[in-house]
Every structure is written in C-alpha cells, then in structure tokens.
mmCIF file of C-alpha atoms and ligand atoms in Angstrom:
data_model
loop_
_atom_site.group_PDB
_atom_site.id
_atom_site.type_symbol
_atom_site.label_atom_id
_atom_site.label_comp_id
_atom_site.label_asym_id
_atom_site.label_seq_id
_atom_site.Cartn_x
_atom_site.Cartn_y
_atom_site.Cartn_z
ATOM 1 C CA MET A 26 -106.654 42.231 -78.920
ATOM 2 C CA ARG A 27 -107.412 44.208 -75.768
ATOM 3 C CA PRO A 28 -108.193 41.940 -72.787
ATOM 4 C CA ARG A 29 -111.126 42.667 -70.467
ATOM 5 C CA ARG A 30 -110.280 45.040 -67.654
ATOM 6 C CA SER A 31 -110.194 42.310 -64.981
ATOM 7 C CA ALA A 32 -107.797 40.269 -67.115
ATOM 8 C CA LEU A 33 -105.117 42.955 -67.623
ATOM 9 C CA ARG A 34 -102.977 42.008 -64.616
ATOM 10 C CA SER A 35 -102.962 38.300 -65.407
ATOM 11 C CA THR A 36 -102.367 38.998 -69.115
ATOM 12 C CA LEU A 37 -99.259 41.005 -68.241
ATOM 13 C CA SER A 38 -97.971 38.304 -65.905
ATOM 14 C CA THR A 39 -97.074 35.904 -68.732
ATOM 15 C CA ARG A 40 -94.458 36.419 -71.429
ATOM 16 C CA ASP A 41 -96.834 35.784 -74.330
ATOM 17 C CA GLY A 42 -99.659 37.750 -72.762
ATOM 18 C CA LYS A 43 -97.479 40.807 -72.180
ATOM 19 C CA SER A 44 -95.946 40.562 -75.635
ATOM 20 C CA ARG A 45 -99.379 40.433 -77.331
ATOM 21 C CA TYR A 46 -100.808 43.219 -75.154
ATOM 22 C CA VAL A 47 -97.858 45.578 -75.698
ATOM 23 C CA ARG A 48 -98.049 45.076 -79.458
ATOM 24 C CA TRP A 49 -101.771 45.803 -79.454
ATOM 25 C CA LEU A 50 -101.425 48.825 -77.141
ATOM 26 C CA PHE A 51 -98.655 50.661 -78.983
ATOM 27 C CA SER A 52 -100.303 50.086 -82.378
ATOM 28 C CA ALA A 53 -103.522 51.494 -80.942
ATOM 29 C CA ILE A 54 -101.957 54.632 -79.445
ATOM 30 C CA ALA A 55 -99.121 55.301 -81.941
ATOM 31 C CA ASP A 56 -100.824 58.173 -83.755
ATOM 32 C CA ARG A 57 -101.458 60.023 -80.497
ATOM 33 C CA TYR A 58 -98.262 58.945 -78.768
ATOM 34 C CA ASP A 59 -96.394 62.287 -79.036
ATOM 35 C CA LEU A 60 -99.333 64.227 -77.599
ATOM 36 C CA ILE A 61 -99.931 61.682 -74.825
ATOM 37 C CA THR A 62 -96.291 61.826 -73.765
ATOM 38 C CA VAL A 63 -96.421 65.609 -73.411
ATOM 39 C CA VAL A 64 -99.670 65.466 -71.433
ATOM 40 C CA LEU A 65 -98.632 62.617 -69.107
ATOM 41 C CA SER A 66 -95.264 64.201 -68.308
ATOM 42 C CA TYR A 67 -96.620 67.767 -68.000
ATOM 43 C CA GLY A 68 -94.294 68.712 -70.843
ATOM 44 C CA GLN A 69 -91.160 67.360 -69.114
ATOM 45 C CA ASP A 70 -90.489 64.296 -71.256
ATOM 46 C CA ARG A 71 -88.311 66.076 -73.859
ATOM 47 C CA ARG A 72 -86.139 67.462 -71.090
ATOM 48 C CA TRP A 73 -85.654 63.989 -69.561
ATOM 49 C CA LYS A 74 -84.730 62.582 -72.967
ATOM 50 C CA LYS A 75 -82.190 65.389 -73.514
ATOM 51 C CA ARG A 76 -80.751 64.603 -70.098
ATOM 52 C CA LEU A 77 -80.277 60.977 -71.144
ATOM 53 C CA VAL A 78 -78.569 62.017 -74.385
ATOM 54 C CA ASP A 79 -76.364 64.487 -72.444
ATOM 55 C CA ARG A 80 -75.010 61.501 -70.492
ATOM 56 C CA ALA A 81 -73.976 59.663 -73.689
ATOM 57 C CA ASP A 82 -70.369 59.769 -74.911
ATOM 58 C CA LEU A 83 -71.301 60.927 -78.393
ATOM 59 C CA ALA A 84 -68.866 62.083 -81.020
ATOM 60 C CA ALA A 85 -69.452 62.893 -84.685
ATOM 61 C CA GLY A 86 -70.051 59.571 -86.398
ATOM 62 C CA SER A 87 -70.729 57.561 -83.197
ATOM 63 C CA ARG A 88 -72.812 54.482 -84.031
ATOM 64 C CA VAL A 89 -75.993 54.678 -81.959
ATOM 65 C CA LEU A 90 -78.903 52.273 -81.600
ATOM 66 C CA ASP A 91 -82.119 53.621 -80.069
ATOM 67 C CA ALA A 92 -84.082 50.527 -79.026
ATOM 68 C CA ALA A 93 -87.863 50.793 -78.608
ATOM 69 C CA ALA A 94 -87.479 54.080 -80.457
ATOM 70 C CA GLY A 95 -91.210 54.848 -80.766
ATOM 71 C CA THR A 96 -91.658 57.974 -82.864
ATOM 72 C CA GLY A 97 -87.942 58.689 -82.566
ATOM 73 C CA ASP A 98 -87.342 61.530 -80.059
ATOM 74 C CA ILE A 99 -84.097 60.083 -78.660
ATOM 75 C CA ALA A 100 -82.892 58.909 -82.074
ATOM 76 C CA PHE A 101 -83.396 62.399 -83.536
ATOM 77 C CA GLU A 102 -81.645 64.046 -80.584
ATOM 78 C CA CYS A 103 -78.592 61.770 -81.049
ATOM 79 C CA ALA A 104 -78.574 62.446 -84.813
ATOM 80 C CA ARG A 105 -78.711 66.201 -84.150
ATOM 81 C CA ARG A 106 -75.489 65.746 -82.192
ATOM 82 C CA GLY A 107 -73.739 64.154 -85.162
ATOM 83 C CA ALA A 108 -74.247 60.444 -84.435
ATOM 84 C CA ARG A 109 -75.171 57.829 -87.041
ATOM 85 C CA VAL A 110 -78.369 56.433 -85.606
ATOM 86 C CA VAL A 111 -80.554 53.388 -86.088
ATOM 87 C CA GLY A 112 -83.937 53.378 -84.340
ATOM 88 C CA LEU A 113 -85.632 50.025 -83.801
ATOM 89 C CA ASP A 114 -89.190 49.419 -82.652
ATOM 90 C CA ILE A 115 -91.511 46.435 -82.651
ATOM 91 C CA THR A 116 -94.578 48.509 -83.634
ATOM 92 C CA ARG A 117 -94.783 49.087 -87.380
ATOM 93 C CA ARG A 118 -96.942 52.216 -87.011
ATOM 94 C CA MET A 119 -94.402 53.815 -84.630
ATOM 95 C CA VAL A 120 -91.666 53.189 -87.211
ATOM 96 C CA GLU A 121 -93.810 54.690 -89.976
ATOM 97 C CA LEU A 122 -94.411 57.831 -87.901
ATOM 98 C CA ALA A 123 -90.701 58.140 -87.062
ATOM 99 C CA ARG A 124 -89.796 57.769 -90.744
ATOM 100 C CA GLN A 125 -92.262 60.523 -91.659
ATOM 101 C CA LYS A 126 -90.359 62.906 -89.366
ATOM 102 C CA SER A 127 -86.927 61.987 -90.785
ATOM 103 C CA PRO A 128 -85.014 64.406 -92.989
ATOM 104 C CA THR A 129 -84.681 63.077 -96.513
ATOM 105 C CA ASP A 130 -80.870 63.394 -96.587
ATOM 106 C CA ALA A 131 -78.519 60.868 -94.988
ATOM 107 C CA SER A 132 -78.123 62.856 -91.716
ATOM 108 C CA GLY A 133 -81.291 61.456 -90.124
ATOM 109 C CA PRO A 134 -81.739 58.177 -88.259
ATOM 110 C CA ARG A 135 -82.725 54.982 -90.076
ATOM 111 C CA PHE A 136 -85.789 53.319 -88.539
ATOM 112 C CA LEU A 137 -86.439 49.568 -88.566
ATOM 113 C CA VAL A 138 -89.156 47.270 -87.274
ATOM 114 C CA GLY A 139 -87.698 44.697 -84.883
ATOM 115 C CA ASP A 140 -87.744 43.130 -81.452
ATOM 116 C CA MET A 141 -85.127 44.358 -78.978
ATOM 117 C CA MET A 142 -85.075 40.858 -77.463
ATOM 118 C CA ALA A 143 -83.720 39.399 -80.738
ATOM 119 C CA MET A 144 -82.160 42.089 -82.908
ATOM 120 C CA PRO A 145 -80.949 41.858 -86.506
ATOM 121 C CA PHE A 146 -77.502 43.321 -85.745
ATOM 122 C CA ARG A 147 -74.047 41.761 -85.466
ATOM 123 C CA ASP A 148 -72.216 41.632 -82.141
ATOM 124 C CA ALA A 149 -70.460 44.896 -81.135
ATOM 125 C CA SER A 150 -72.127 46.973 -83.895
ATOM 126 C CA PHE A 151 -72.756 50.084 -81.782
ATOM 127 C CA ASP A 152 -70.813 52.544 -79.586
ATOM 128 C CA VAL A 153 -73.924 53.662 -77.695
ATOM 129 C CA VAL A 154 -77.334 52.069 -77.141
ATOM 130 C CA THR A 155 -80.224 54.135 -75.800
ATOM 131 C CA THR A 156 -83.741 53.175 -74.815
ATOM 132 C CA GLY A 157 -86.566 55.406 -73.566
ATOM 133 C CA TYR A 158 -89.319 53.566 -71.661
ATOM 134 C CA GLY A 159 -88.134 50.410 -73.411
ATOM 135 C CA LEU A 160 -87.071 47.964 -70.695
ATOM 136 C CA ARG A 161 -90.364 48.161 -68.758
ATOM 137 C CA ASN A 162 -92.264 47.126 -71.880
ATOM 138 C CA VAL A 163 -90.460 43.919 -72.835
ATOM 139 C CA PRO A 164 -91.673 40.551 -71.527
ATOM 140 C CA GLU A 165 -88.197 39.619 -70.182
ATOM 141 C CA ILE A 166 -85.905 42.463 -69.167
ATOM 142 C CA ALA A 167 -82.853 40.220 -68.639
ATOM 143 C CA VAL A 168 -83.125 38.893 -72.203
ATOM 144 C CA ALA A 169 -83.391 42.438 -73.590
ATOM 145 C CA VAL A 170 -80.443 43.718 -71.514
ATOM 146 C CA ARG A 171 -78.307 40.755 -72.665
ATOM 147 C CA GLU A 172 -79.233 41.509 -76.271
ATOM 148 C CA LEU A 173 -78.417 45.212 -75.852
ATOM 149 C CA ALA A 174 -75.041 44.199 -74.359
ATOM 150 C CA ARG A 175 -74.379 41.872 -77.300
ATOM 151 C CA VAL A 176 -74.724 44.619 -79.929
ATOM 152 C CA LEU A 177 -72.563 47.088 -77.955
ATOM 153 C CA ARG A 178 -68.810 47.154 -78.495
ATOM 154 C CA PRO A 179 -66.679 46.524 -75.402
ATOM 155 C CA GLY A 180 -66.512 49.824 -73.506
ATOM 156 C CA GLY A 181 -69.729 51.035 -75.178
ATOM 157 C CA GLN A 182 -72.524 52.680 -73.230
ATOM 158 C CA LEU A 183 -76.118 51.718 -72.517
ATOM 159 C CA LEU A 184 -78.474 54.510 -71.424
ATOM 160 C CA SER A 185 -82.060 53.973 -70.358
ATOM 161 C CA LEU A 186 -84.828 56.322 -69.234
ATOM 162 C CA ASP A 187 -87.856 54.879 -67.465
ATOM 163 C CA PHE A 188 -90.231 55.147 -64.559
ATOM 164 C CA ASP A 189 -89.089 54.073 -61.113
ATOM 165 C CA LYS A 190 -91.314 53.292 -58.154
ATOM 166 C CA PRO A 191 -91.047 54.600 -54.609
ATOM 167 C CA ARG A 192 -89.502 52.117 -52.172
ATOM 168 C CA ASN A 193 -91.807 53.306 -49.391
ATOM 169 C CA ARG A 194 -94.996 51.196 -49.491
ATOM 170 C CA VAL A 195 -97.395 54.035 -48.633
ATOM 171 C CA LEU A 196 -95.870 56.377 -51.238
ATOM 172 C CA ARG A 197 -95.993 53.545 -53.745
ATOM 173 C CA VAL A 198 -99.730 53.008 -53.177
ATOM 174 C CA ILE A 199 -100.365 56.755 -53.563
ATOM 175 C CA TYR A 200 -98.225 56.911 -56.716
ATOM 176 C CA PHE A 201 -99.911 53.912 -58.353
ATOM 177 C CA SER A 202 -103.362 55.290 -57.485
ATOM 178 C CA TYR A 203 -102.396 58.627 -59.011
ATOM 179 C CA LEU A 204 -101.109 56.980 -62.217
ATOM 180 C CA THR A 205 -104.263 54.859 -62.430
ATOM 181 C CA LEU A 206 -106.523 57.888 -62.002
ATOM 182 C CA VAL A 207 -104.692 60.133 -64.461
ATOM 183 C CA GLY A 208 -104.264 57.245 -66.913
ATOM 184 C CA SER A 209 -107.966 56.348 -66.755
ATOM 185 C CA LEU A 210 -109.017 59.951 -67.362
ATOM 186 C CA LEU A 211 -106.624 60.330 -70.266
ATOM 187 C CA GLY A 212 -107.712 57.000 -71.776
ATOM 188 C CA LEU A 213 -111.338 58.076 -71.520
ATOM 189 C CA VAL A 214 -110.710 61.444 -73.159
ATOM 190 C CA MET A 215 -108.346 60.237 -75.902
ATOM 191 C CA HIS A 216 -109.659 56.750 -76.708
ATOM 192 C CA ARG A 217 -113.052 56.529 -74.958
ATOM 193 C CA ASP A 218 -111.457 53.685 -73.020
ATOM 194 C CA PRO A 219 -110.273 54.273 -69.420
ATOM 195 C CA ASP A 220 -108.169 51.073 -69.495
ATOM 196 C CA THR A 221 -105.707 52.199 -72.161
ATOM 197 C CA TYR A 222 -103.255 53.924 -69.803
ATOM 198 C CA ARG A 223 -103.892 51.730 -66.779
ATOM 199 C CA TYR A 224 -101.098 49.755 -68.417
ATOM 200 C CA ILE A 225 -98.465 52.143 -66.970
ATOM 201 C CA PRO A 226 -99.085 51.348 -63.277
ATOM 202 C CA GLU A 227 -99.715 47.687 -64.138
ATOM 203 C CA SER A 228 -96.393 47.432 -66.002
ATOM 204 C CA LEU A 229 -94.651 48.928 -62.966
ATOM 205 C CA ARG A 230 -95.923 46.208 -60.626
ATOM 206 C CA ASN A 231 -93.633 43.538 -62.081
ATOM 207 C CA TYR A 232 -90.826 45.979 -62.973
ATOM 208 C CA PRO A 233 -87.782 45.541 -60.696
ATOM 209 C CA GLY A 234 -87.322 49.313 -60.216
ATOM 210 C CA ALA A 235 -84.197 51.369 -60.882
ATOM 211 C CA GLU A 236 -81.994 49.497 -58.399
ATOM 212 C CA GLY A 237 -83.157 46.142 -59.719
ATOM 213 C CA VAL A 238 -82.491 47.221 -63.317
ATOM 214 C CA ALA A 239 -78.947 48.369 -62.408
ATOM 215 C CA ARG A 240 -78.336 44.968 -60.771
ATOM 216 C CA LEU A 241 -79.664 43.200 -63.836
ATOM 217 C CA MET A 242 -77.327 45.228 -66.077
ATOM 218 C CA ARG A 243 -74.343 44.158 -63.962
ATOM 219 C CA ASP A 244 -75.572 40.526 -64.030
ATOM 220 C CA GLN A 245 -75.736 40.701 -67.834
ATOM 221 C CA GLY A 246 -72.092 41.725 -68.151
ATOM 222 C CA PHE A 247 -72.033 45.500 -67.790
ATOM 223 C CA ALA A 248 -68.890 46.516 -65.907
ATOM 224 C CA GLU A 249 -70.557 49.589 -64.437
ATOM 225 C CA ALA A 250 -74.232 50.400 -64.044
ATOM 226 C CA ARG A 251 -75.571 53.361 -62.128
ATOM 227 C CA PHE A 252 -78.694 55.461 -62.219
ATOM 228 C CA GLU A 253 -79.704 59.051 -61.533
ATOM 229 C CA PRO A 254 -83.081 59.708 -59.964
ATOM 230 C CA VAL A 255 -85.276 62.039 -62.004
ATOM 231 C CA LEU A 256 -88.374 63.819 -60.687
ATOM 232 C CA GLY A 257 -87.542 63.023 -57.070
ATOM 233 C CA GLY A 258 -87.011 59.319 -57.827
ATOM 234 C CA LEU A 259 -90.255 58.686 -59.724
ATOM 235 C CA MET A 260 -88.188 58.263 -62.882
ATOM 236 C CA ALA A 261 -84.567 57.227 -63.467
ATOM 237 C CA VAL A 262 -81.826 57.497 -66.060
ATOM 238 C CA HIS A 263 -79.452 54.496 -66.131
ATOM 239 C CA VAL A 264 -75.939 54.736 -67.499
ATOM 240 C CA ALA A 265 -74.042 51.468 -67.902
ATOM 241 C CA ARG A 266 -70.752 50.583 -69.543
ATOM 242 C CA ARG A 267 -70.049 47.258 -71.152
HETATM 243 C C1 LIG B 306 -93.485 54.087 -74.211
HETATM 244 S S1 LIG B 306 -92.922 53.837 -75.863
HETATM 245 C C2 LIG B 306 -91.383 54.705 -75.877
HETATM 246 C C3 LIG B 306 -91.026 55.269 -77.216
HETATM 247 C C4 LIG B 306 -89.777 56.152 -77.255
HETATM 248 N N1 LIG B 306 -88.597 55.439 -76.841
HETATM 249 C C5 LIG B 306 -89.943 57.364 -76.373
HETATM 250 O O1 LIG B 306 -89.220 57.449 -75.382
HETATM 251 O O2 LIG B 306 -90.777 58.194 -76.667
HETATM 252 C C6 LIG B 306 -92.410 52.180 -75.776
HETATM 253 C C7 LIG B 306 -92.033 51.636 -77.142
HETATM 254 O O3 LIG B 306 -91.476 50.324 -76.959
HETATM 255 C C8 LIG B 306 -91.806 49.579 -78.105
HETATM 256 N N2 LIG B 306 -91.580 48.169 -77.780
HETATM 257 C C9 LIG B 306 -92.249 47.412 -76.901
HETATM 258 N N3 LIG B 306 -91.714 46.167 -76.868
HETATM 259 C C10 LIG B 306 -90.680 46.163 -77.734
HETATM 260 C C11 LIG B 306 -89.744 45.179 -78.135
HETATM 261 N N4 LIG B 306 -89.788 43.946 -77.642
HETATM 262 N N5 LIG B 306 -88.821 45.511 -79.048
HETATM 263 C C12 LIG B 306 -88.786 46.766 -79.579
HETATM 264 N N6 LIG B 306 -89.663 47.742 -79.249
HETATM 265 C C13 LIG B 306 -90.580 47.446 -78.331
HETATM 266 C C14 LIG B 306 -93.238 49.966 -78.373
HETATM 267 O O4 LIG B 306 -93.653 49.653 -79.668
HETATM 268 C C15 LIG B 306 -93.190 51.457 -78.095
HETATM 269 O O5 LIG B 306 -92.955 52.200 -79.269
#
C-alpha cells in the first residue's frame, strides 16, 4: 500500500519498507511503464539499453539472464542478437506484459516472476547477466550483487544500467530538485498522484552511486568492475567480470 507522502523517506530506509513499497509501485505503474520510460528519458532510454547490450560479450546461444527485466526491453535486445534469454522480475504484471510482447516461437526470452535477491537458478547458469534500473530498486544491493555473481559462470559478465548522482553537492541538490519536479508533474498527469515518481530521487538518496556500486561489485567477487558515465554522468553503465 502507498505510504503517506511524509512517510516515503522513512519507508524506503528499511529493508521491509522498501521491499513492500517497490512491489506496490511497480504493480501500480506497470501498464504505463513503457510510456513513462520514454517520457522521463526524453526518448533516450532505448539507446542507453542498446549501449549496455553492445558492451556484452554475446554470441549465438549465449545464456543470458536479465534481472529486474520489467517489460523486457533488454531481454528482447539480447534475444535479437541470438542469445538464449531468461527475464526475471518480482512484479507479476511486468512479467505478464513482457510475455505478451514475446514471439510465440522459441527464439524469444522466457519470463519468470522472481526476486533477484534469491533466484531460482543453479550456480554458474549464465554467461551474461544484465539489469536495467535493477540494483537501485532492491532493498540490499550487496545481497543482489552476490546473487547475480552466484548465477554467473566464472569469467561471465554482469552489466547494469542505472542512474548516478553528481558528486558535487550543489549539482546534486539541483538534480534531485529537477527529478522531484518532473516526477511530481508526471505522477499528477499519469496517475493523479504527484508522489508516484518522487520515488526516483528518494531511491537515489541511499544509493551508493556508480563508484560505490563498482566497489560493491569488486567486494562481491567480481575480478573487474568499471563503469561508463552516460548523459554527462547522470547515468552509468557498469561492466563487471566474475
Ligand atoms: C525501473 S524498472 C526497470 C525495468 C527494465 N529493466 C527496464 O530497464 O526497463 C525496475 C524493475 O525492477 C523490478 N524489481 C524490483 N525489485 C526487484 C527484485 N527484488 N527482484 C526482481 N525484480 C525487481 C520491478 O518490478 C521493476 O520491473
């Protein structure tokens, strides 16, 4: 259930609170998610996702997991390049929407409902794991990164696309205010609720940022972990090797 506006920050500060809120939020917005993504990114999101997939060592038949797959953009892009793809998401409605887009033959991704912090896959099941805006949304990033490492084969790749936040304090305040304003307007127009997309800046407050995520990946056993700034450093693509 959606918490009152004043409670959002404290809700997101606990593991259970964030978990419940994220489940509620993505179920509520799933049917408009594709449109919202285009609007919020000024049409750039597809390009960023292609950039992530370009960085993946994909060959025909590569086993790919797209974690927090949403409606499946990254999963479909990997499948188009010949990979065998599983998309996993905790929100049932997102999985239903992704399945509706899937081709009926065996070339398309398979979509499953599941939690990327405790996945139903054996160790070393995948050559490549991708996640788009996934790590910022889990209650414990370190647990998710460890789980993503577990299902990757040694030498396999983890790729992640997500927001970053400016290191400069003044720029950060401006950026968060901008996201809050745009998010509130969009929430009002799309859901008659200005709070819906205030979640993005709020989720960034406790997010360790691109450098912190790279460090976390190394701490969780990735031999290499680097990131490329996207959109002047407001977003980042991480590439890590197990
Ligand atoms: C912002 S959407 C991103 C969807 C898609 N990857 C994309 O880039 O368009 C975040 C997704 O993470 C999913 N999610 C949140 N927590 C999750 C978890 N613990 N395990 C799996 N999926 C999760 C949500 O259901 C939602 O679909």
